[in-house]
């Protein structure tokens, strides 16, 4: 077998997969509504805001699982293959999309329209939790943390939903205006932060937020749910001296001990869930508003 | 100088080993499941274990990757009715998978009829 065979065959097969519909045809919810499959919580929230009760939004990633590194089951992929629209984040967010066949005609890469604005990242391999070893490589993928880009993702999703559900164009268009107004309010609130500011995050999630709102955000490779080792504390101290950071951003609520130790280093800390997964309470807009408000309060303190 | 060279080689090796990824692709053709693998660098893995699992994650069979980075096995319609999960692990510590859903299998079967 030549080395080119995989590429050639893959292209042929994926093209065939994309060109043909699943034998079961389009998916409809049990009540005959179309199904919109999504790759992360922001897209689930946007889709729900856009279609309301007109369609079922399928976000199959279990609670507590990082959707970036989610390993789907065969049944999960079968359900996604049968969805009428498959909304992906793009920017390399969903690793699993390279391990399955999806019908290309029904996929919308919601960030493809601003691919030239992607942020390149370094390759770092590490492990934490039960997900095993993984790498942060290539492209920063939490695009929605720039709320201007999030609005463009909502625009792209809305356009694709209208193609799939033309009879609902008026409703989706009206809902898009309301959603974009909320995202614009988030964008304005974030732009009002007292930047420029140096900060350090517990995990490399906030590249787009930092670029959009004038924050220099260095990142550790910590899991907020796990104990921080002495080596990791030393690395943080080094990073503080290098960056002059005064703010520490946790992606999830850490232990009280960890927060107390952060305070001894002269940092103010906030918990700012990036919301790749659904929050335990509230929604995308309310929880983002809360995080931005906490950052603003910490800067004013 | 020698220590510096050794350190450089170790860093280079570590960088190379994390920078390439094992790619797995599987498809059905003429009643045979064909699994193909290669690294993202284009290099072909010369050995590795291939595990075939069903929808309940039960291992149906374990095969050895051939020296050309592929392996084939006959499609058993009864065992593959709910789809197949193909896992490949190479000796270098790289692993990855491909999912064949019932629709993938049915579509391929229909195409070759």
mmCIF file of C-alpha atoms in Angstrom:
data_model
loop_
_atom_site.group_PDB
_atom_site.id
_atom_site.type_symbol
_atom_site.label_atom_id
_atom_site.label_comp_id
_atom_site.label_asym_id
_atom_site.label_seq_id
_atom_site.Cartn_x
_atom_site.Cartn_y
_atom_site.Cartn_z
ATOM 1 C CA UNK A 1 0.000 0.000 0.000
ATOM 2 C CA UNK A 2 1.361 3.417 -0.851
ATOM 3 C CA UNK A 3 1.370 6.189 1.692
ATOM 4 C CA UNK A 4 -1.013 8.104 -0.516
ATOM 5 C CA UNK A 5 -3.684 5.447 -0.340
ATOM 6 C CA UNK A 6 -5.086 6.494 2.967
ATOM 7 C CA UNK A 7 -5.464 10.077 1.896
ATOM 8 C CA UNK A 8 -6.962 9.195 -1.470
ATOM 9 C CA UNK A 9 -9.325 6.576 -0.088
ATOM 10 C CA UNK A 10 -10.242 8.773 2.821
ATOM 11 C CA UNK A 11 -11.138 11.622 0.532
ATOM 12 C CA UNK A 12 -13.210 9.364 -1.703
ATOM 13 C CA UNK A 13 -15.027 7.774 1.186
ATOM 14 C CA UNK A 14 -15.615 11.000 3.067
ATOM 15 C CA UNK A 15 -16.868 12.609 -0.118
ATOM 16 C CA UNK A 16 -19.281 9.734 -0.608
ATOM 17 C CA UNK A 17 -20.333 9.994 3.008
ATOM 18 C CA UNK A 18 -20.895 13.685 2.640
ATOM 19 C CA UNK A 19 -22.775 13.395 -0.601
ATOM 20 C CA UNK A 20 -25.186 10.731 0.516
ATOM 21 C CA UNK A 21 -27.819 10.887 3.164
ATOM 22 C CA UNK A 22 -27.931 8.345 5.939
ATOM 23 C CA UNK A 23 -30.177 5.479 4.987
ATOM 24 C CA UNK A 24 -32.468 6.408 7.813
ATOM 25 C CA UNK A 25 -32.892 9.910 6.331
ATOM 26 C CA UNK A 26 -33.166 13.111 8.332
ATOM 27 C CA UNK A 27 -33.745 12.837 12.020
ATOM 28 C CA UNK A 28 -36.818 14.161 13.652
ATOM 29 C CA UNK A 29 -37.542 14.292 17.337
ATOM 30 C CA UNK A 30 -40.238 12.014 18.631
ATOM 31 C CA UNK A 31 -42.694 14.829 18.123
ATOM 32 C CA UNK A 32 -41.580 15.283 14.477
ATOM 33 C CA UNK A 33 -39.495 18.383 15.121
ATOM 34 C CA UNK A 34 -36.160 18.520 13.259
ATOM 35 C CA UNK A 35 -33.032 17.757 15.286
ATOM 36 C CA UNK A 36 -30.122 20.221 15.512
ATOM 37 C CA UNK A 37 -26.936 18.516 16.762
ATOM 38 C CA UNK A 38 -24.309 20.765 18.352
ATOM 39 C CA UNK A 39 -20.718 20.325 19.531
ATOM 40 C CA UNK A 40 -20.655 22.520 22.639
ATOM 41 C CA UNK A 41 -22.856 24.401 25.065
ATOM 42 C CA UNK A 42 -22.533 27.849 23.481
ATOM 43 C CA UNK A 43 -23.863 26.440 20.216
ATOM 44 C CA UNK A 44 -26.584 24.561 22.098
ATOM 45 C CA UNK A 45 -27.615 27.810 23.766
ATOM 46 C CA UNK A 46 -27.527 29.759 20.502
ATOM 47 C CA UNK A 47 -29.542 27.065 18.721
ATOM 48 C CA UNK A 48 -32.145 26.958 21.480
ATOM 49 C CA UNK A 49 -32.468 30.736 21.409
ATOM 50 C CA UNK A 50 -32.809 30.708 17.615
ATOM 51 C CA UNK A 51 -35.307 27.899 17.117
ATOM 52 C CA UNK A 52 -37.170 27.896 20.420
ATOM 53 C CA UNK A 53 -39.581 24.991 20.345
ATOM 54 C CA UNK A 54 -39.400 24.593 16.573
ATOM 55 C CA UNK A 55 -36.614 22.009 16.754
ATOM 56 C CA UNK A 56 -34.902 19.720 19.234
ATOM 57 C CA UNK A 57 -31.323 20.639 20.104
ATOM 58 C CA UNK A 58 -29.095 17.598 20.588
ATOM 59 C CA UNK A 59 -25.970 18.151 22.684
ATOM 60 C CA UNK A 60 -24.891 14.597 23.501
ATOM 61 C CA UNK A 61 -21.801 15.330 25.616
ATOM 62 C CA UNK A 62 -22.468 14.127 29.188
ATOM 63 C CA UNK A 63 -22.253 16.638 32.057
ATOM 64 C CA UNK A 64 -18.729 16.869 33.449
ATOM 65 C CA UNK A 65 -17.094 15.778 30.187
ATOM 66 C CA UNK A 66 -14.947 18.282 28.310
ATOM 67 C CA UNK A 67 -16.599 18.438 24.866
ATOM 68 C CA UNK A 68 -13.237 19.241 23.267
ATOM 69 C CA UNK A 69 -12.002 15.761 24.162
ATOM 70 C CA UNK A 70 -15.306 13.893 24.283
ATOM 71 C CA UNK A 71 -15.202 10.360 22.954
ATOM 72 C CA UNK A 72 -18.592 9.642 21.411
ATOM 73 C CA UNK A 73 -20.277 6.268 21.336
ATOM 74 C CA UNK A 74 -21.510 4.652 18.144
ATOM 75 C CA UNK A 75 -25.061 5.599 19.150
ATOM 76 C CA UNK A 76 -24.015 9.239 19.657
ATOM 77 C CA UNK A 77 -22.581 9.421 16.145
ATOM 78 C CA UNK A 78 -25.586 7.648 14.664
ATOM 79 C CA UNK A 79 -27.809 10.282 16.251
ATOM 80 C CA UNK A 80 -25.608 13.110 14.943
ATOM 81 C CA UNK A 81 -25.456 11.609 11.451
ATOM 82 C CA UNK A 82 -29.233 11.659 11.355
ATOM 83 C CA UNK A 83 -29.618 15.256 12.564
ATOM 84 C CA UNK A 84 -30.894 17.836 10.109
ATOM 85 C CA UNK A 85 -28.151 20.311 11.019
ATOM 86 C CA UNK A 86 -24.806 19.513 12.679
ATOM 87 C CA UNK A 87 -23.322 22.650 14.195
ATOM 88 C CA UNK A 88 -19.591 22.518 14.900
ATOM 89 C CA UNK A 89 -17.521 25.150 16.615
ATOM 90 C CA UNK A 90 -14.544 24.821 14.263
ATOM 91 C CA UNK A 91 -11.066 26.084 15.221
ATOM 92 C CA UNK A 92 -10.156 22.489 16.063
ATOM 93 C CA UNK A 93 -12.616 22.346 18.935
ATOM 94 C CA UNK A 94 -14.012 18.840 18.439
ATOM 95 C CA UNK A 95 -11.302 16.234 18.056
ATOM 96 C CA UNK A 96 -13.901 13.497 17.536
ATOM 97 C CA UNK A 97 -15.028 14.912 14.197
ATOM 98 C CA UNK A 98 -11.844 13.488 12.654
ATOM 99 C CA UNK A 99 -12.745 9.951 13.758
ATOM 100 C CA UNK A 100 -16.209 9.605 12.262
ATOM 101 C CA UNK A 101 -18.078 10.156 9.008
ATOM 102 C CA UNK A 102 -20.544 13.034 9.119
ATOM 103 C CA UNK A 103 -22.788 14.155 6.250
ATOM 104 C CA UNK A 104 -20.988 17.256 5.058
ATOM 105 C CA UNK A 105 -24.082 18.707 3.449
ATOM 106 C CA UNK A 106 -25.616 19.170 6.889
ATOM 107 C CA UNK A 107 -22.555 20.460 8.743
ATOM 108 C CA UNK A 108 -22.080 24.117 9.594
ATOM 109 C CA UNK A 109 -18.648 25.139 10.870
ATOM 110 C CA UNK A 110 -19.757 28.235 12.728
ATOM 111 C CA UNK A 111 -16.310 29.826 12.940
ATOM 112 C CA UNK A 112 -15.177 29.166 9.357
ATOM 113 C CA UNK A 113 -16.128 32.711 8.395
ATOM 114 C CA UNK A 114 -13.416 34.131 10.625
ATOM 115 C CA UNK A 115 -10.761 31.447 10.245
ATOM 116 C CA UNK A 116 -8.251 34.193 9.543
ATOM 117 C CA UNK A 117 -8.847 35.427 13.105
ATOM 118 C CA UNK A 118 -8.004 32.127 14.779
ATOM 119 C CA UNK A 119 -5.293 32.295 17.419
ATOM 120 C CA UNK A 120 -2.363 29.887 17.047
ATOM 121 C CA UNK A 121 -1.162 28.110 20.182
ATOM 122 C CA UNK A 122 1.824 26.091 21.262
ATOM 123 C CA UNK A 123 1.699 22.307 21.478
ATOM 124 C CA UNK A 124 1.544 21.141 25.073
ATOM 125 C CA UNK A 125 0.770 17.556 26.049
ATOM 126 C CA UNK A 126 -0.474 16.738 29.519
ATOM 127 C CA UNK A 127 -3.077 14.717 31.362
ATOM 128 C CA UNK A 128 -5.633 15.305 34.042
ATOM 129 C CA UNK A 129 -8.858 13.714 35.233
ATOM 130 C CA UNK A 130 -10.171 10.549 33.642
ATOM 131 C CA UNK A 131 -9.861 11.838 30.100
ATOM 132 C CA UNK A 132 -6.235 10.704 29.840
ATOM 133 C CA UNK A 133 -3.404 12.460 28.084
ATOM 134 C CA UNK A 134 -4.322 15.200 25.669
ATOM 135 C CA UNK A 135 -2.657 18.044 23.843
ATOM 136 C CA UNK A 136 -3.446 21.684 23.441
ATOM 137 C CA UNK A 137 -2.097 22.193 19.991
ATOM 138 C CA UNK A 138 -2.459 24.264 16.925
ATOM 139 C CA UNK A 139 -5.389 26.595 17.365
ATOM 140 C CA UNK A 140 -7.139 28.134 20.347
ATOM 141 C CA UNK A 141 -10.714 26.946 20.084
ATOM 142 C CA UNK A 142 -12.794 28.808 22.684
ATOM 143 C CA UNK A 143 -13.786 31.378 20.071
ATOM 144 C CA UNK A 144 -17.064 32.372 21.739
ATOM 145 C CA UNK A 145 -15.189 34.105 24.573
ATOM 146 C CA UNK A 146 -14.795 36.987 22.131
ATOM 147 C CA UNK A 147 -18.461 37.927 22.126
ATOM 148 C CA UNK A 148 -18.105 39.649 18.775
ATOM 149 C CA UNK A 149 -16.960 36.337 17.304
ATOM 150 C CA UNK A 150 -19.727 34.568 19.214
ATOM 151 C CA UNK A 151 -22.235 36.786 17.401
ATOM 152 C CA UNK A 152 -20.705 35.785 14.083
ATOM 153 C CA UNK A 153 -21.067 32.139 15.076
ATOM 154 C CA UNK A 154 -24.712 32.810 15.906
ATOM 155 C CA UNK A 155 -25.145 34.500 12.504
ATOM 156 C CA UNK A 156 -23.641 31.494 10.701
ATOM 157 C CA UNK A 157 -25.796 29.070 12.675
ATOM 158 C CA UNK A 158 -28.932 31.094 12.018
ATOM 159 C CA UNK A 159 -28.242 31.177 8.276
ATOM 160 C CA UNK A 160 -27.806 27.397 8.205
ATOM 161 C CA UNK A 161 -30.934 26.839 10.294
ATOM 162 C CA UNK A 162 -32.940 28.998 7.903
ATOM 163 C CA UNK A 163 -31.708 26.858 5.004
ATOM 164 C CA UNK A 164 -32.855 23.750 6.840
ATOM 165 C CA UNK A 165 -36.099 25.266 8.115
ATOM 166 C CA UNK A 166 -37.099 27.919 5.544
ATOM 167 C CA UNK A 167 -40.639 28.023 6.855
ATOM 168 C CA UNK A 168 -39.249 29.344 10.157
ATOM 169 C CA UNK A 169 -37.104 32.122 8.679
ATOM 170 C CA UNK A 170 -39.053 34.965 10.275
ATOM 171 C CA UNK A 171 -38.903 33.431 13.746
ATOM 172 C CA UNK A 172 -35.202 32.576 13.512
ATOM 173 C CA UNK A 173 -34.353 36.053 12.192
ATOM 174 C CA UNK A 174 -36.270 37.730 14.997
ATOM 175 C CA UNK A 175 -34.639 35.496 17.598
ATOM 176 C CA UNK A 176 -31.218 36.205 16.108
ATOM 177 C CA UNK A 177 -31.707 39.932 16.663
ATOM 178 C CA UNK A 178 -32.495 39.339 20.332
ATOM 179 C CA UNK A 179 -29.569 36.939 20.775
ATOM 180 C CA UNK A 180 -27.135 39.306 19.096
ATOM 181 C CA UNK A 181 -28.365 42.156 21.292
ATOM 182 C CA UNK A 182 -27.516 40.078 24.362
ATOM 183 C CA UNK A 183 -24.088 39.184 22.944
ATOM 184 C CA UNK A 184 -23.462 42.849 22.116
ATOM 185 C CA UNK A 185 -24.245 43.738 25.728
ATOM 186 C CA UNK A 186 -21.710 41.158 26.918
ATOM 187 C CA UNK A 187 -19.183 42.550 24.452
ATOM 188 C CA UNK A 188 -19.743 46.081 25.735
ATOM 189 C CA UNK A 189 -19.415 44.981 29.355
ATOM 190 C CA UNK A 190 -16.161 43.162 28.637
ATOM 191 C CA UNK A 191 -14.786 46.138 26.699
ATOM 192 C CA UNK A 192 -15.498 48.312 29.737
ATOM 193 C CA UNK A 193 -13.097 46.268 31.881
ATOM 194 C CA UNK A 194 -10.188 48.302 33.179
ATOM 195 C CA UNK A 195 -7.682 46.920 30.671
ATOM 196 C CA UNK A 196 -4.832 46.547 29.808
ATOM 197 C CA UNK A 197 -4.291 44.064 32.553
ATOM 198 C CA UNK A 198 -2.023 41.094 33.105
ATOM 199 C CA UNK A 199 -3.729 37.949 34.325
ATOM 200 C CA UNK A 200 -2.970 34.259 34.675
ATOM 201 C CA UNK A 201 -5.541 31.539 33.998
ATOM 202 C CA UNK A 202 -5.591 28.051 35.490
ATOM 203 C CA UNK A 203 -5.923 26.564 32.003
ATOM 204 C CA UNK A 204 -5.337 27.914 28.482
ATOM 205 C CA UNK A 205 -8.936 28.787 27.598
ATOM 206 C CA UNK A 206 -9.097 32.567 27.407
ATOM 207 C CA UNK A 207 -7.035 33.517 24.362
ATOM 208 C CA UNK A 208 -9.950 35.103 22.477
ATOM 209 C CA UNK A 209 -11.241 36.879 25.583
ATOM 210 C CA UNK A 210 -7.793 38.316 26.240
ATOM 211 C CA UNK A 211 -7.269 39.504 22.681
ATOM 212 C CA UNK A 212 -10.719 41.040 22.361
ATOM 213 C CA UNK A 213 -10.730 42.888 25.661
ATOM 214 C CA UNK A 214 -7.125 43.930 26.139
ATOM 215 C CA UNK A 215 -6.071 41.428 28.800
ATOM 216 C CA UNK A 216 -2.678 39.756 28.657
ATOM 217 C CA UNK A 217 -3.627 36.281 29.919
ATOM 218 C CA UNK A 218 -0.849 33.784 30.547
ATOM 219 C CA UNK A 219 -1.965 30.247 31.396
ATOM 220 C CA UNK A 220 -1.071 27.409 33.685
ATOM 221 C CA UNK A 221 -1.922 23.779 32.921
ATOM 222 C CA UNK A 222 -3.938 23.168 36.061
ATOM 223 C CA UNK A 223 -7.125 21.258 36.610
ATOM 224 C CA UNK A 224 -9.109 23.372 39.064
ATOM 225 C CA UNK A 225 -10.699 20.231 40.483
ATOM 226 C CA UNK A 226 -7.349 18.689 41.440
ATOM 227 C CA UNK A 227 -4.842 19.584 44.133
ATOM 228 C CA UNK A 228 -2.085 21.927 42.996
ATOM 229 C CA UNK A 229 1.375 20.466 43.513
ATOM 230 C CA UNK A 230 4.321 22.398 44.949
ATOM 231 C CA UNK A 231 5.984 22.322 41.530
ATOM 232 C CA UNK A 232 2.896 23.925 40.048
ATOM 233 C CA UNK A 233 2.875 26.642 42.737
ATOM 234 C CA UNK A 234 6.524 27.374 41.993
ATOM 235 C CA UNK A 235 5.746 27.604 38.289
ATOM 236 C CA UNK A 236 2.953 30.051 39.087
ATOM 237 C CA UNK A 237 5.277 32.225 41.164
ATOM 238 C CA UNK A 238 7.688 32.282 38.239
ATOM 239 C CA UNK A 239 4.890 33.285 35.893
ATOM 240 C CA UNK A 240 3.748 36.053 38.244
ATOM 241 C CA UNK A 241 7.240 37.523 38.310
ATOM 242 C CA UNK A 242 7.475 37.314 34.523
ATOM 243 C CA UNK A 243 4.047 38.769 33.766
ATOM 244 C CA UNK A 244 3.320 41.121 36.640
ATOM 245 C CA UNK A 245 -0.133 39.557 36.813
ATOM 246 C CA UNK A 246 -2.531 40.739 39.497
ATOM 247 C CA UNK A 247 -5.537 38.602 38.571
ATOM 248 C CA UNK A 248 -5.910 34.806 38.563
ATOM 249 C CA UNK A 249 -8.741 33.208 36.586
ATOM 250 C CA UNK A 250 -10.039 29.773 37.567
ATOM 251 C CA UNK A 251 -12.011 27.902 34.926
ATOM 252 C CA UNK A 252 -13.889 26.041 37.667
ATOM 253 C CA UNK A 253 -14.300 26.495 41.391
ATOM 254 C CA UNK A 254 -11.151 25.290 43.161
ATOM 255 C CA UNK A 255 -10.652 24.230 46.758
ATOM 256 C CA UNK A 256 -10.713 26.849 49.519
ATOM 257 C CA UNK A 257 -7.064 26.033 50.226
ATOM 258 C CA UNK A 258 -6.045 26.819 46.657
ATOM 259 C CA UNK A 259 -7.880 30.149 46.729
ATOM 260 C CA UNK A 260 -6.235 31.033 50.027
ATOM 261 C CA UNK A 261 -2.798 30.230 48.612
ATOM 262 C CA UNK A 262 -3.492 32.405 45.561
ATOM 263 C CA UNK A 263 -4.286 35.304 47.904
ATOM 264 C CA UNK A 264 -0.942 34.889 49.675
ATOM 265 C CA UNK A 265 0.756 35.441 46.313
ATOM 266 C CA UNK A 266 -0.843 38.856 45.988
ATOM 267 C CA UNK A 267 -3.357 37.847 43.342
ATOM 268 C CA UNK A 268 -7.067 38.513 43.242
ATOM 269 C CA UNK A 269 -8.877 35.485 41.869
ATOM 270 C CA UNK A 270 -12.166 34.964 40.086
ATOM 271 C CA UNK A 271 -13.968 31.866 38.821
ATOM 272 C CA UNK A 272 -14.778 32.349 35.144
ATOM 273 C CA UNK A 273 -16.259 29.166 33.626
ATOM 274 C CA UNK A 274 -15.699 29.324 29.856
ATOM 275 C CA UNK A 275 -18.975 27.412 29.436
ATOM 276 C CA UNK A 276 -17.961 24.818 26.883
ATOM 277 C CA UNK A 277 -20.336 22.790 29.034
ATOM 278 C CA UNK A 278 -23.697 23.935 30.343
ATOM 279 C CA UNK A 279 -23.573 25.706 33.718
ATOM 280 C CA UNK A 280 -25.231 24.075 36.705
ATOM 281 C CA UNK A 281 -27.583 27.032 36.901
ATOM 282 C CA UNK A 282 -28.334 30.021 34.722
ATOM 283 C CA UNK A 283 -27.463 30.159 31.043
ATOM 284 C CA UNK A 284 -24.777 31.441 28.692
ATOM 285 C CA UNK A 285 -25.746 35.101 28.998
ATOM 286 C CA UNK A 286 -26.395 35.169 32.743
ATOM 287 C CA UNK A 287 -23.235 33.232 33.637
ATOM 288 C CA UNK A 288 -20.993 35.234 31.317
ATOM 289 C CA UNK A 289 -22.462 38.428 32.737
ATOM 290 C CA UNK A 290 -21.697 37.154 36.227
ATOM 291 C CA UNK A 291 -18.068 36.341 35.304
ATOM 292 C CA UNK A 292 -17.457 39.722 33.683
ATOM 293 C CA UNK A 293 -19.007 41.482 36.670
ATOM 294 C CA UNK A 294 -16.724 39.548 39.034
ATOM 295 C CA UNK A 295 -13.655 40.507 36.998
ATOM 296 C CA UNK A 296 -14.743 44.146 36.998
ATOM 297 C CA UNK A 297 -15.312 44.082 40.762
ATOM 298 C CA UNK A 298 -11.934 42.447 41.374
ATOM 299 C CA UNK A 299 -10.231 45.165 39.327
ATOM 300 C CA UNK A 300 -12.042 47.921 41.189
ATOM 301 C CA UNK A 301 -11.284 46.443 44.602
ATOM 302 C CA UNK B 1 29.250 19.723 24.745
ATOM 303 C CA UNK B 2 28.308 16.044 24.884
ATOM 304 C CA UNK B 3 25.718 16.674 27.599
ATOM 305 C CA UNK B 4 24.316 19.540 25.565
ATOM 306 C CA UNK B 5 23.985 17.286 22.515
ATOM 307 C CA UNK B 6 22.265 14.579 24.545
ATOM 308 C CA UNK B 7 19.891 17.145 26.017
ATOM 309 C CA UNK B 8 19.127 18.475 22.540
ATOM 310 C CA UNK B 9 18.381 14.980 21.226
ATOM 311 C CA UNK B 10 16.133 14.232 24.227
ATOM 312 C CA UNK B 11 14.196 17.471 23.770
ATOM 313 C CA UNK B 12 13.927 16.872 20.021
ATOM 314 C CA UNK B 13 12.668 13.327 20.565
ATOM 315 C CA UNK B 14 10.104 14.499 23.126
ATOM 316 C CA UNK B 15 8.923 17.199 20.749
ATOM 317 C CA UNK B 16 8.664 14.802 17.827
ATOM 318 C CA UNK B 17 6.814 12.203 19.871
ATOM 319 C CA UNK B 18 4.088 14.620 20.964
ATOM 320 C CA UNK B 19 3.838 16.510 17.707
ATOM 321 C CA UNK B 20 2.554 13.679 15.520
ATOM 322 C CA UNK B 21 -0.706 11.906 15.849
ATOM 323 C CA UNK B 22 -1.907 8.491 14.779
ATOM 324 C CA UNK B 23 -4.671 8.745 12.190
ATOM 325 C CA UNK B 24 -7.144 5.891 11.841
ATOM 326 C CA UNK B 25 -9.683 5.370 9.086
ATOM 327 C CA UNK B 26 -11.934 2.364 8.512
ATOM 328 C CA UNK B 27 -14.427 1.544 5.819
ATOM 329 C CA UNK B 28 -16.353 -1.384 4.414
ATOM 330 C CA UNK B 29 -15.732 -2.679 0.919
ATOM 331 C CA UNK B 30 -17.065 -5.873 -0.628
ATOM 332 C CA UNK B 31 -17.996 -7.343 2.710
ATOM 333 C CA UNK B 32 -14.618 -6.594 4.258
ATOM 334 C CA UNK B 33 -13.770 -4.014 6.896
ATOM 335 C CA UNK B 34 -10.535 -2.274 5.931
ATOM 336 C CA UNK B 35 -8.619 -0.349 8.567
ATOM 337 C CA UNK B 36 -5.911 2.054 7.457
ATOM 338 C CA UNK B 37 -3.545 4.001 9.657
ATOM 339 C CA UNK B 38 -0.756 6.492 9.348
ATOM 340 C CA UNK B 39 0.866 9.184 11.425
ATOM 341 C CA UNK B 40 0.096 12.821 10.789
ATOM 342 C CA UNK B 41 3.670 13.117 9.545
ATOM 343 C CA UNK B 42 2.809 10.711 6.706
ATOM 344 C CA UNK B 43 4.852 7.874 8.179
ATOM 345 C CA UNK B 44 3.187 4.446 8.235
ATOM 346 C CA UNK B 45 3.125 2.543 11.544
ATOM 347 C CA UNK B 46 4.716 -0.857 11.044
ATOM 348 C CA UNK B 47 3.124 -2.564 14.037
ATOM 349 C CA UNK B 48 0.274 -2.134 16.451
ATOM 350 C CA UNK B 49 -2.808 -3.727 17.955
ATOM 351 C CA UNK B 50 -6.250 -3.288 16.479
ATOM 352 C CA UNK B 51 -9.245 -3.881 18.721
ATOM 353 C CA UNK B 52 -12.709 -4.209 17.237
ATOM 354 C CA UNK B 53 -15.540 -3.442 19.655
ATOM 355 C CA UNK B 54 -19.302 -3.483 19.347
ATOM 356 C CA UNK B 55 -21.778 -0.822 20.443
ATOM 357 C CA UNK B 56 -21.665 -2.126 24.012
ATOM 358 C CA UNK B 57 -17.860 -1.763 24.050
ATOM 359 C CA UNK B 58 -17.409 -5.539 24.082
ATOM 360 C CA UNK B 59 -14.221 -6.601 22.310
ATOM 361 C CA UNK B 60 -15.141 -8.691 19.272
ATOM 362 C CA UNK B 61 -11.595 -9.373 18.125
ATOM 363 C CA UNK B 62 -8.009 -8.191 18.428
ATOM 364 C CA UNK B 63 -5.813 -8.111 15.347
ATOM 365 C CA UNK B 64 -2.252 -7.148 14.564
ATOM 366 C CA UNK B 65 -1.591 -4.213 12.307
ATOM 367 C CA UNK B 66 0.221 -5.306 9.160
ATOM 368 C CA UNK B 67 3.541 -3.793 8.155
ATOM 369 C CA UNK B 68 1.783 -1.543 5.635
ATOM 370 C CA UNK B 69 -0.284 0.058 8.403
ATOM 371 C CA UNK B 70 -3.512 -1.724 7.462
ATOM 372 C CA UNK B 71 -5.585 -4.657 8.602
ATOM 373 C CA UNK B 72 -8.682 -6.283 7.145
ATOM 374 C CA UNK B 73 -11.347 -8.573 8.477
ATOM 375 C CA UNK B 74 -14.608 -9.940 7.130
ATOM 376 C CA UNK B 75 -17.721 -7.992 8.043
ATOM 377 C CA UNK B 76 -20.009 -10.093 10.195
ATOM 378 C CA UNK B 77 -23.472 -8.592 9.654
ATOM 379 C CA UNK B 78 -24.762 -10.035 12.931
ATOM 380 C CA UNK B 79 -21.929 -8.622 15.049
ATOM 381 C CA UNK B 80 -21.798 -5.284 13.260
ATOM 382 C CA UNK B 81 -25.535 -4.548 13.224
ATOM 383 C CA UNK B 82 -25.130 -1.870 15.901
ATOM 384 C CA UNK B 83 -21.901 -0.493 14.452
ATOM 385 C CA UNK B 84 -18.213 -1.052 15.152
ATOM 386 C CA UNK B 85 -15.587 0.839 17.100
ATOM 387 C CA UNK B 86 -12.071 0.310 15.758
ATOM 388 C CA UNK B 87 -9.265 1.132 18.198
ATOM 389 C CA UNK B 88 -5.623 1.122 17.119
ATOM 390 C CA UNK B 89 -2.628 1.359 19.444
ATOM 391 C CA UNK B 90 0.919 1.423 18.124
ATOM 392 C CA UNK B 91 4.057 0.463 19.964
ATOM 393 C CA UNK B 92 5.133 4.096 20.212
ATOM 394 C CA UNK B 93 2.305 4.832 22.644
ATOM 395 C CA UNK B 94 0.032 6.426 20.079
ATOM 396 C CA UNK B 95 -3.581 5.427 19.852
ATOM 397 C CA UNK B 96 -6.718 6.542 18.107
ATOM 398 C CA UNK B 97 -10.024 5.201 16.877
ATOM 399 C CA UNK B 98 -12.618 5.258 14.118
ATOM 400 C CA UNK B 99 -16.352 4.735 14.488
ATOM 401 C CA UNK B 100 -18.370 2.854 11.879
ATOM 402 C CA UNK B 101 -22.049 3.427 12.547
ATOM 403 C CA UNK B 102 -24.809 1.127 11.284
ATOM 404 C CA UNK B 103 -25.518 3.764 8.605
ATOM 405 C CA UNK B 104 -21.857 3.813 7.500
ATOM 406 C CA UNK B 105 -21.912 0.040 7.148
ATOM 407 C CA UNK B 106 -25.294 -0.105 5.453
ATOM 408 C CA UNK B 107 -24.356 2.651 3.024
ATOM 409 C CA UNK B 108 -21.110 0.942 2.071
ATOM 410 C CA UNK B 109 -22.873 -2.381 1.685
ATOM 411 C CA UNK B 110 -25.483 -0.753 -0.557
ATOM 412 C CA UNK B 111 -22.794 0.958 -2.684
ATOM 413 C CA UNK B 112 -21.014 -2.296 -3.403
ATOM 414 C CA UNK B 113 -24.142 -4.257 -4.285
#
